[in-house]
Amino acid sequence: MDANKHLLHQLFLAAAPELSWSLRFLDGPVGHTIVDAAAEAQLLVVGTRGHRGLERLLVGSVSHYCLAHATCPVVSVPAPSTTATSDPVVPLPIGALP
């Protein structure tokens, strides 16, 4: 397992995954591959980088592709703001939200 996959695996384990959760590494066109993998999912969560306008046309948007093509509900989570704040961003534990 390469270093990036190892790091992602460690982050996955740190989230205390339920037995029904899985972590998979796939190859292929990103948007299409994610949508295909989520065909039977109850929910797909994707992050965004905030590409807009011409940049989105040139680079493409995986999250936009997923929102347009997935057969399950999709949650698109924006990247954190690059402006400094006095409050650090702290992830909530799974199940912390009502």
PDB file of C-alpha atoms in Angstrom:
ATOM      1  CA  MET A   1       0.000   0.000   0.000  1.00  0.00           C
ATOM      2  CA  ASP A   2       1.509   3.352  -0.968  1.00  0.00           C
ATOM      3  CA  ALA A   3       1.887   6.196   1.545  1.00  0.00           C
ATOM      4  CA  ASN A   4      -1.252   8.091   0.451  1.00  0.00           C
ATOM      5  CA  LYS A   5      -3.443   5.008   0.623  1.00  0.00           C
ATOM      6  CA  HIS A   6      -1.955   4.141   4.008  1.00  0.00           C
ATOM      7  CA  LEU A   7      -2.764   7.645   5.313  1.00  0.00           C
ATOM      8  CA  LEU A   8      -6.329   7.453   3.993  1.00  0.00           C
ATOM      9  CA  HIS A   9      -6.724   4.025   5.574  1.00  0.00           C
ATOM     10  CA  GLN A  10      -5.552   5.408   8.927  1.00  0.00           C
ATOM     11  CA  LEU A  11      -8.008   8.334   8.661  1.00  0.00           C
ATOM     12  CA  PHE A  12     -10.795   5.903   7.834  1.00  0.00           C
ATOM     13  CA  LEU A  13      -9.986   3.799  10.908  1.00  0.00           C
ATOM     14  CA  ALA A  14      -9.801   6.948  13.064  1.00  0.00           C
ATOM     15  CA  ALA A  15     -13.423   7.676  12.148  1.00  0.00           C
ATOM     16  CA  ALA A  16     -14.421   4.480  14.013  1.00  0.00           C
ATOM     17  CA  PRO A  17     -16.222   3.005  10.986  1.00  0.00           C
ATOM     18  CA  GLU A  18     -19.234   0.804  11.466  1.00  0.00           C
ATOM     19  CA  LEU A  19     -18.962  -2.789  10.282  1.00  0.00           C
ATOM     20  CA  SER A  20     -21.082  -2.012   7.216  1.00  0.00           C
ATOM     21  CA  TRP A  21     -18.699   0.753   6.039  1.00  0.00           C
ATOM     22  CA  SER A  22     -15.941   0.038   3.554  1.00  0.00           C
ATOM     23  CA  LEU A  23     -12.967   1.862   2.081  1.00  0.00           C
ATOM     24  CA  ARG A  24     -12.123   1.140  -1.533  1.00  0.00           C
ATOM     25  CA  PHE A  25      -9.549   2.563  -3.925  1.00  0.00           C
ATOM     26  CA  LEU A  26     -10.772   2.657  -7.531  1.00  0.00           C
ATOM     27  CA  ASP A  27      -9.250   3.547 -10.900  1.00  0.00           C
ATOM     28  CA  GLY A  28     -10.959   5.266 -13.806  1.00  0.00           C
ATOM     29  CA  PRO A  29     -12.516   8.603 -14.780  1.00  0.00           C
ATOM     30  CA  VAL A  30     -13.190  10.108 -11.352  1.00  0.00           C
ATOM     31  CA  GLY A  31     -16.800  11.336 -11.582  1.00  0.00           C
ATOM     32  CA  HIS A  32     -18.042   8.320 -13.529  1.00  0.00           C
ATOM     33  CA  THR A  33     -16.188   5.892 -11.244  1.00  0.00           C
ATOM     34  CA  ILE A  34     -17.605   7.467  -8.073  1.00  0.00           C
ATOM     35  CA  VAL A  35     -21.165   7.501  -9.441  1.00  0.00           C
ATOM     36  CA  ASP A  36     -20.876   3.859 -10.521  1.00  0.00           C
ATOM     37  CA  ALA A  37     -19.484   2.855  -7.109  1.00  0.00           C
ATOM     38  CA  ALA A  38     -22.345   4.686  -5.365  1.00  0.00           C
ATOM     39  CA  ALA A  39     -25.073   3.039  -7.454  1.00  0.00           C
ATOM     40  CA  GLU A  40     -26.398   1.078  -4.457  1.00  0.00           C
ATOM     41  CA  ALA A  41     -25.432   3.649  -1.806  1.00  0.00           C
ATOM     42  CA  GLN A  42     -27.877   5.337   0.528  1.00  0.00           C
ATOM     43  CA  LEU A  43     -25.876   8.578   0.414  1.00  0.00           C
ATOM     44  CA  LEU A  44     -22.844   9.946  -1.453  1.00  0.00           C
ATOM     45  CA  VAL A  45     -20.754  12.673   0.186  1.00  0.00           C
ATOM     46  CA  VAL A  46     -18.297  14.585  -2.001  1.00  0.00           C
ATOM     47  CA  GLY A  47     -16.028  17.527  -1.293  1.00  0.00           C
ATOM     48  CA  THR A  48     -15.686  20.596  -3.490  1.00  0.00           C
ATOM     49  CA  ARG A  49     -12.735  22.820  -4.224  1.00  0.00           C
ATOM     50  CA  GLY A  50     -14.797  25.791  -5.285  1.00  0.00           C
ATOM     51  CA  HIS A  51     -14.001  25.829  -9.012  1.00  0.00           C
ATOM     52  CA  ARG A  52     -16.270  28.385 -10.670  1.00  0.00           C
ATOM     53  CA  GLY A  53     -16.946  29.736 -14.133  1.00  0.00           C
ATOM     54  CA  LEU A  54     -14.214  29.189 -16.714  1.00  0.00           C
ATOM     55  CA  GLU A  55     -12.065  27.171 -14.304  1.00  0.00           C
ATOM     56  CA  ARG A  56     -14.915  24.653 -13.879  1.00  0.00           C
ATOM     57  CA  LEU A  57     -15.269  24.364 -17.655  1.00  0.00           C
ATOM     58  CA  LEU A  58     -11.546  23.790 -18.135  1.00  0.00           C
ATOM     59  CA  VAL A  59     -10.885  21.520 -15.165  1.00  0.00           C
ATOM     60  CA  GLY A  60     -14.327  19.994 -14.714  1.00  0.00           C
ATOM     61  CA  SER A  61     -16.089  19.394 -11.448  1.00  0.00           C
ATOM     62  CA  VAL A  62     -16.334  15.930  -9.967  1.00  0.00           C
ATOM     63  CA  SER A  63     -18.865  17.079  -7.377  1.00  0.00           C
ATOM     64  CA  HIS A  64     -21.041  18.674 -10.092  1.00  0.00           C
ATOM     65  CA  TYR A  65     -20.877  15.454 -12.123  1.00  0.00           C
ATOM     66  CA  CYS A  66     -21.905  13.433  -9.072  1.00  0.00           C
ATOM     67  CA  LEU A  67     -24.769  15.807  -8.252  1.00  0.00           C
ATOM     68  CA  ALA A  68     -26.041  15.521 -11.838  1.00  0.00           C
ATOM     69  CA  HIS A  69     -25.604  11.772 -12.358  1.00  0.00           C
ATOM     70  CA  ALA A  70     -25.805   9.875  -9.052  1.00  0.00           C
ATOM     71  CA  THR A  71     -28.909   7.794  -8.392  1.00  0.00           C
ATOM     72  CA  CYS A  72     -28.691   8.299  -4.619  1.00  0.00           C
ATOM     73  CA  PRO A  73     -28.844  11.539  -2.608  1.00  0.00           C
ATOM     74  CA  VAL A  74     -25.602  13.549  -2.801  1.00  0.00           C
ATOM     75  CA  VAL A  75     -24.174  15.929  -0.204  1.00  0.00           C
ATOM     76  CA  SER A  76     -21.593  18.374  -1.541  1.00  0.00           C
ATOM     77  CA  VAL A  77     -19.296  19.723   1.199  1.00  0.00           C
ATOM     78  CA  PRO A  78     -17.414  22.920   0.328  1.00  0.00           C
ATOM     79  CA  ALA A  79     -13.707  23.235   1.042  1.00  0.00           C
ATOM     80  CA  PRO A  80     -12.855  25.255   4.140  1.00  0.00           C
ATOM     81  CA  SER A  81     -12.374  28.963   3.606  1.00  0.00           C
ATOM     82  CA  THR A  82      -8.794  30.030   2.960  1.00  0.00           C
ATOM     83  CA  THR A  83      -9.240  33.132   5.100  1.00  0.00           C
ATOM     84  CA  ALA A  84      -7.857  32.834   8.604  1.00  0.00           C
ATOM     85  CA  THR A  85     -10.301  32.730  11.472  1.00  0.00           C
ATOM     86  CA  SER A  86      -9.822  32.693  15.191  1.00  0.00           C
ATOM     87  CA  ASP A  87     -11.904  29.527  15.500  1.00  0.00           C
ATOM     88  CA  PRO A  88     -10.254  26.311  14.305  1.00  0.00           C
ATOM     89  CA  VAL A  89     -12.303  23.905  12.245  1.00  0.00           C
ATOM     90  CA  VAL A  90     -12.936  20.835  14.375  1.00  0.00           C
ATOM     91  CA  PRO A  91     -14.657  17.802  12.832  1.00  0.00           C
ATOM     92  CA  LEU A  92     -17.581  16.428  14.783  1.00  0.00           C
ATOM     93  CA  PRO A  93     -17.614  12.757  15.698  1.00  0.00           C
ATOM     94  CA  ILE A  94     -19.928  10.513  13.719  1.00  0.00           C
ATOM     95  CA  GLY A  95     -23.397  10.625  15.264  1.00  0.00           C
ATOM     96  CA  ALA A  96     -22.854  14.047  16.900  1.00  0.00           C
ATOM     97  CA  LEU A  97     -25.481  15.681  14.720  1.00  0.00           C
ATOM     98  CA  PRO A  98     -29.168  15.151  15.435  1.00  0.00           C
TER      99      PRO A  98
END
